[in-house]
Amino acid sequence: METDPALAARAALAFWRAAGVDMEEAEAVFAAKAGPASPRQRSAGPAASPAKPAPPPPRPRPKPGAEDPVASARGLAAAAASILDLKAAVQAFEGCALKRTARSTVFCDGTLGAPVLLIGEAPGKDEDEQGKPFVGRSGQLLDRMLAYIGLDRKVNLLISNTIYWRPPGNRDPTQGEIVACLPFVERLIALAQPKLLILTGKAAAHTVLKREDGVMKLRGRKFLHQTEAGVVNAMVMLHPAYLLRQPQQKRLAWADLLTAEAWLDDLGVDRTR
Ligand code: URA
């Protein structure tokens, strides 16, 4: 029986990824051939799904005798009175299995009290090594893009993610992992009370806005996001990792940046120039 070489190669990729090996470059080759599939590794791409609220994601079921990870995350997050407390709470959290395979807890980087909070998806290899979000290739592109509209982590920007530990081999985070970290994401937004919340890519957009529309449908629009501490202005942008794979989409990212810039002007947010 003849084996389809593409199938065999995919099986090998899946095997090594499951074993925790970083298959980023090899997967990028497949992604380029197969077209957009997921926000972090493959796409924040043009899937246009109907504009209806997403059903609540399934909660991870606690093992008998073990504490419910979501309840534990909620308790830790609610007790945090500041972003630094929240960082310590995330570091103390044992309810996400990814913590056991990751090197670092990657919580946030930038300026506490910044008027802009950006949330991405999950740490990759470089972020895991350095313990900071968005420091690899996509992070460098993100920094350059945001610099065009006067945003700088050292001055007026705080950056975080939807989950805080690198998934092995950069696979997509599971719903269970996302749900376990969600109380921390929500508490960060409530504590930061940014003038503008930027959600980059599908995982952040879906998790925070609780919508299942494709990123192409959500990007560039103005949302009012309800938090426990009040309403926050929010918008969705294409993920920089997607732009690295699909450079022709940079024109859309440029349009998103102009939307953000105009909104920041309206909100009176001072920026570096
Ligand atoms: N992509 C993300 O979404 N977050 C990071 O921190 C790095 C890459």
Tab-separated table of C-alpha atoms and ligand atoms in Angstrom:
chain	number	residue	atom	x	y	z
A	1	MET	CA	0.000	0.000	0.000
A	2	GLU	CA	1.371	3.421	-0.951
A	3	THR	CA	1.490	6.112	1.733
A	4	ASP	CA	0.476	9.653	0.823
A	5	PRO	CA	3.678	11.655	1.548
A	6	ALA	CA	1.684	14.701	2.731
A	7	LEU	CA	-0.270	12.540	5.198
A	8	ALA	CA	2.894	10.884	6.440
A	9	ALA	CA	4.576	14.251	6.916
A	10	ARG	CA	1.554	15.597	8.808
A	11	ALA	CA	1.514	12.539	11.071
A	12	ALA	CA	5.223	13.071	11.816
A	13	LEU	CA	4.558	16.755	12.573
A	14	ALA	CA	1.713	15.878	14.929
A	15	PHE	CA	3.880	13.276	16.668
A	16	TRP	CA	6.770	15.662	17.320
A	17	ARG	CA	4.454	18.514	18.295
A	18	ALA	CA	2.687	16.262	20.833
A	19	ALA	CA	6.125	15.305	22.146
A	20	GLY	CA	6.711	18.996	22.877
A	21	VAL	CA	9.148	19.717	20.051
A	22	ASP	CA	8.903	23.182	18.519
A	23	MET	CA	7.575	22.591	14.991
A	24	GLU	CA	6.909	26.242	14.242
A	25	GLU	CA	8.924	26.471	11.052
A	26	ALA	CA	7.785	23.128	9.677
A	27	GLU	CA	4.172	24.033	10.434
A	28	ALA	CA	4.565	27.379	8.739
A	29	VAL	CA	5.427	25.496	5.524
A	30	PHE	CA	2.203	23.493	5.790
A	31	ALA	CA	0.208	26.562	6.750
A	32	ALA	CA	1.505	28.421	3.698
A	33	LYS	CA	0.414	25.506	1.486
A	34	ALA	CA	-2.908	24.802	3.198
A	35	GLY	CA	-4.025	28.399	3.853
A	36	PRO	CA	-5.188	30.009	7.126
A	37	ALA	CA	-6.296	27.780	9.985
A	38	SER	CA	-5.631	29.229	13.455
A	39	PRO	CA	-4.692	32.604	14.885
A	40	ARG	CA	-1.326	32.031	16.500
A	41	GLN	CA	0.457	29.687	14.172
A	42	ARG	CA	-1.569	29.825	11.078
A	43	SER	CA	-4.135	32.579	10.839
A	44	ALA	CA	-6.372	35.137	12.396
A	45	GLY	CA	-7.845	34.795	8.973
A	46	PRO	CA	-10.819	35.562	6.932
A	47	ALA	CA	-13.329	33.050	8.308
A	48	ALA	CA	-16.635	34.938	8.454
A	49	SER	CA	-18.925	33.175	10.900
A	50	PRO	CA	-22.447	34.343	11.783
A	51	ALA	CA	-22.751	37.216	14.243
A	52	LYS	CA	-24.122	35.257	17.178
A	53	PRO	CA	-22.830	34.952	20.731
A	54	ALA	CA	-20.570	31.965	21.352
A	55	PRO	CA	-21.983	29.188	23.554
A	56	PRO	CA	-20.213	29.066	26.926
A	57	PRO	CA	-17.069	26.930	26.627
A	58	PRO	CA	-17.094	23.625	28.516
A	59	ARG	CA	-15.587	23.873	31.974
A	60	PRO	CA	-12.657	21.581	32.682
A	61	ARG	CA	-13.959	18.828	34.990
A	62	PRO	CA	-12.000	18.604	38.258
A	63	LYS	CA	-10.643	15.173	39.257
A	64	PRO	CA	-12.411	13.798	42.342
A	65	GLY	CA	-10.789	15.405	45.367
A	66	ALA	CA	-9.011	18.062	43.276
A	67	GLU	CA	-10.017	21.693	43.435
A	68	ASP	CA	-12.037	23.039	40.500
A	69	PRO	CA	-9.435	25.052	38.492
A	70	VAL	CA	-11.962	27.682	37.457
A	71	ALA	CA	-13.142	28.202	41.042
A	72	SER	CA	-9.530	28.392	42.170
A	73	ALA	CA	-8.680	30.930	39.432
A	74	ARG	CA	-11.735	32.999	40.324
A	75	GLY	CA	-10.811	33.065	43.991
A	76	LEU	CA	-7.198	34.027	43.331
A	77	ALA	CA	-8.150	36.663	40.750
A	78	ALA	CA	-10.857	38.238	42.920
A	79	ALA	CA	-8.444	38.560	45.845
A	80	ALA	CA	-5.929	40.524	43.740
A	81	ALA	CA	-6.165	44.233	44.495
A	82	SER	CA	-3.523	45.321	41.982
A	83	ILE	CA	-1.898	44.074	38.780
A	84	LEU	CA	1.178	43.057	40.752
A	85	ASP	CA	-1.032	41.038	43.138
A	86	LEU	CA	-2.635	39.465	40.077
A	87	LYS	CA	0.774	38.535	38.665
A	88	ALA	CA	1.605	36.780	41.940
A	89	ALA	CA	-1.794	35.051	41.855
A	90	VAL	CA	-1.170	33.742	38.320
A	91	GLN	CA	2.251	32.500	39.413
A	92	ALA	CA	0.650	30.664	42.334
A	93	PHE	CA	-2.124	29.121	40.205
A	94	GLU	CA	-1.807	25.354	39.707
A	95	GLY	CA	-5.021	24.794	37.733
A	96	CYS	CA	-3.566	24.888	34.209
A	97	ALA	CA	-1.619	21.786	33.181
A	98	LEU	CA	0.480	23.844	30.739
A	99	LYS	CA	2.389	25.183	33.719
A	100	ARG	CA	4.011	21.780	34.109
A	101	THR	CA	5.490	21.750	30.593
A	102	ALA	CA	6.387	25.450	30.295
A	103	ARG	CA	9.600	27.022	31.537
A	104	SER	CA	8.083	30.344	32.568
A	105	THR	CA	4.844	31.957	33.602
A	106	VAL	CA	4.366	34.764	31.069
A	107	PHE	CA	1.928	37.290	32.481
A	108	CYS	CA	2.459	40.842	31.286
A	109	ASP	CA	4.979	43.384	30.110
A	110	GLY	CA	4.881	47.146	29.768
A	111	THR	CA	3.666	50.031	31.864
A	112	LEU	CA	1.321	49.573	34.812
A	113	GLY	CA	-1.383	52.219	34.611
A	114	ALA	CA	-0.991	52.516	30.808
A	115	PRO	CA	-4.020	53.810	28.878
A	116	VAL	CA	-3.811	50.923	26.396
A	117	LEU	CA	-3.955	47.211	27.221
A	118	LEU	CA	-3.255	44.683	24.455
A	119	ILE	CA	-4.121	41.007	24.846
A	120	GLY	CA	-2.729	38.310	22.534
A	121	GLU	CA	-3.040	34.555	22.563
A	122	ALA	CA	-0.314	32.539	24.273
A	123	PRO	CA	3.432	32.601	24.810
A	124	GLY	CA	5.624	30.946	22.185
A	125	LYS	CA	9.184	29.654	22.441
A	126	ASP	CA	10.885	33.050	22.847
A	127	GLU	CA	8.306	34.260	25.348
A	128	ASP	CA	8.676	31.041	27.363
A	129	GLU	CA	12.441	31.509	27.421
A	130	GLN	CA	12.340	35.168	28.397
A	131	GLY	CA	9.220	35.138	30.601
A	132	LYS	CA	7.702	38.122	28.727
A	133	PRO	CA	4.859	38.314	26.199
A	134	PHE	CA	5.479	39.176	22.557
A	135	VAL	CA	9.275	39.180	22.438
A	136	GLY	CA	9.746	36.868	19.422
A	137	ARG	CA	9.339	37.739	15.734
A	138	SER	CA	5.641	38.505	16.014
A	139	GLY	CA	6.286	40.635	19.086
A	140	GLN	CA	8.907	42.637	17.230
A	141	LEU	CA	6.471	43.245	14.382
A	142	LEU	CA	3.793	44.205	16.915
A	143	ASP	CA	6.130	46.740	18.546
A	144	ARG	CA	6.906	48.298	15.151
A	145	MET	CA	3.228	48.475	14.208
A	146	LEU	CA	2.186	50.060	17.491
A	147	ALA	CA	5.061	52.533	17.331
A	148	TYR	CA	3.383	54.007	14.217
A	149	ILE	CA	0.513	55.161	16.411
A	150	GLY	CA	2.701	56.269	19.304
A	151	LEU	CA	2.277	53.228	21.539
A	152	ASP	CA	5.300	51.930	23.408
A	153	ARG	CA	5.467	49.370	26.220
A	154	LYS	CA	7.890	51.592	28.114
A	155	VAL	CA	5.456	54.520	28.081
A	156	ASN	CA	1.778	53.908	27.490
A	157	LEU	CA	1.121	50.247	26.771
A	158	LEU	CA	0.595	47.073	28.810
A	159	ILE	CA	0.705	43.703	27.014
A	160	SER	CA	-0.646	40.347	28.180
A	161	ASN	CA	-2.123	37.123	26.800
A	162	THR	CA	-5.181	34.895	26.967
A	163	ILE	CA	-3.161	32.105	28.611
A	164	TYR	CA	0.085	32.378	30.526
A	165	TRP	CA	2.038	29.246	29.692
A	166	ARG	CA	3.380	28.061	26.355
A	167	PRO	CA	1.400	25.162	24.890
A	168	PRO	CA	3.818	22.352	23.926
A	169	GLY	CA	5.061	22.783	20.369
A	170	ASN	CA	3.007	26.002	20.108
A	171	ARG	CA	-0.223	24.084	19.579
A	172	ASP	CA	-3.455	26.052	19.958
A	173	PRO	CA	-4.632	26.416	23.559
A	174	THR	CA	-7.562	24.154	24.443
A	175	GLN	CA	-10.895	25.501	25.681
A	176	GLY	CA	-10.099	24.041	29.108
A	177	GLU	CA	-6.829	25.981	29.283
A	178	ILE	CA	-8.503	29.169	28.108
A	179	VAL	CA	-11.380	28.835	30.559
A	180	ALA	CA	-9.009	28.137	33.463
A	181	CYS	CA	-7.106	31.379	32.770
A	182	LEU	CA	-10.142	33.531	31.941
A	183	PRO	CA	-10.763	34.853	35.494
A	184	PHE	CA	-7.233	36.312	35.432
A	185	VAL	CA	-7.774	37.872	31.996
A	186	GLU	CA	-11.025	39.461	33.149
A	187	ARG	CA	-9.501	40.690	36.400
A	188	LEU	CA	-6.547	42.206	34.528
A	189	ILE	CA	-8.900	44.212	32.324
A	190	ALA	CA	-10.912	45.341	35.358
A	191	LEU	CA	-7.784	46.360	37.291
A	192	ALA	CA	-6.087	48.041	34.327
A	193	GLN	CA	-9.271	49.914	33.268
A	194	PRO	CA	-7.583	50.884	29.987
A	195	LYS	CA	-8.934	53.690	27.835
A	196	LEU	CA	-8.597	51.227	24.952
A	197	LEU	CA	-8.355	47.433	25.009
A	198	ILE	CA	-6.799	45.909	21.873
A	199	LEU	CA	-7.493	42.214	21.282
A	200	THR	CA	-5.147	40.721	18.751
A	201	GLY	CA	-6.178	37.496	17.023
A	202	LYS	CA	-9.053	35.081	17.379
A	203	ALA	CA	-8.310	33.587	20.808
A	204	ALA	CA	-8.252	36.969	22.537
A	205	ALA	CA	-11.238	38.309	20.593
A	206	HIS	CA	-13.419	35.263	21.212
A	207	THR	CA	-12.392	34.797	24.829
A	208	VAL	CA	-12.848	38.388	25.933
A	209	LEU	CA	-15.771	39.502	23.763
A	210	LYS	CA	-17.471	36.088	23.999
A	211	ARG	CA	-18.372	36.133	20.326
A	212	GLU	CA	-17.656	33.567	17.686
A	213	ASP	CA	-17.508	35.803	14.607
A	214	GLY	CA	-14.358	35.467	12.517
A	215	VAL	CA	-11.600	37.973	13.203
A	216	MET	CA	-12.135	39.494	9.753
A	217	LYS	CA	-15.640	40.396	10.861
A	218	LEU	CA	-14.618	41.703	14.278
A	219	ARG	CA	-11.513	43.692	13.328
A	220	GLY	CA	-11.636	47.464	13.054
A	221	ARG	CA	-14.972	47.751	14.903
A	222	LYS	CA	-15.601	49.579	18.163
A	223	PHE	CA	-16.878	47.464	21.057
A	224	LEU	CA	-17.933	48.423	24.558
A	225	HIS	CA	-16.759	45.635	26.827
A	226	GLN	CA	-18.436	45.256	30.211
A	227	THR	CA	-16.103	44.445	33.109
A	228	GLU	CA	-16.825	44.125	36.819
A	229	ALA	CA	-15.358	47.627	37.185
A	230	GLY	CA	-17.193	49.335	34.322
A	231	VAL	CA	-17.270	49.535	30.558
A	232	VAL	CA	-14.048	49.459	28.517
A	233	ASN	CA	-13.583	50.473	24.858
A	234	ALA	CA	-12.313	47.496	22.895
A	235	MET	CA	-11.250	46.662	19.359
A	236	VAL	CA	-9.883	43.637	17.509
A	237	MET	CA	-6.776	43.640	15.316
A	238	LEU	CA	-5.173	40.971	13.167
A	239	HIS	CA	-2.541	38.961	15.037
A	240	PRO	CA	1.053	39.837	14.061
A	241	ALA	CA	1.929	36.135	13.639
A	242	TYR	CA	-0.786	35.965	10.963
A	243	LEU	CA	0.712	39.035	9.270
A	244	LEU	CA	4.129	37.370	9.208
A	245	ARG	CA	2.582	34.482	7.304
A	246	GLN	CA	0.285	36.595	5.150
A	247	PRO	CA	2.196	39.845	4.521
A	248	GLN	CA	-0.330	40.924	1.894
A	249	GLN	CA	-2.821	41.403	4.774
A	250	LYS	CA	-0.674	44.152	6.273
A	251	ARG	CA	-2.884	46.690	4.508
A	252	LEU	CA	-5.774	45.536	6.710
A	253	ALA	CA	-3.568	45.791	9.779
A	254	TRP	CA	-2.684	49.309	8.686
A	255	ALA	CA	-6.376	50.185	8.490
A	256	ASP	CA	-6.845	48.748	12.016
A	257	LEU	CA	-3.991	50.890	13.285
A	258	LEU	CA	-5.579	53.992	11.791
A	259	THR	CA	-8.875	53.101	13.488
A	260	ALA	CA	-7.042	52.713	16.802
A	261	GLU	CA	-5.189	55.981	16.253
A	262	ALA	CA	-8.383	57.928	15.559
A	263	TRP	CA	-10.085	56.361	18.570
A	264	LEU	CA	-7.130	57.176	20.840
A	265	ASP	CA	-7.232	60.780	19.574
A	266	ASP	CA	-10.953	60.984	20.364
A	267	LEU	CA	-10.275	59.558	23.822
A	268	GLY	CA	-7.545	62.134	24.398
A	269	VAL	CA	-4.805	59.536	24.961
A	270	ASP	CA	-1.341	61.165	24.821
A	271	ARG	CA	1.188	59.246	22.781
A	272	THR	CA	4.894	59.327	21.974
A	273	ARG	CA	5.851	60.827	18.581
B	1	URA	N1	1.829	35.429	20.296
B	1	URA	C1	0.973	35.765	21.273
B	1	URA	O1	-0.227	35.762	21.079
B	1	URA	N2	1.470	36.102	22.448
B	1	URA	C2	2.761	36.150	22.696
B	1	URA	O2	3.144	36.486	23.815
B	1	URA	C3	3.642	35.801	21.662
B	1	URA	C4	3.154	35.435	20.467
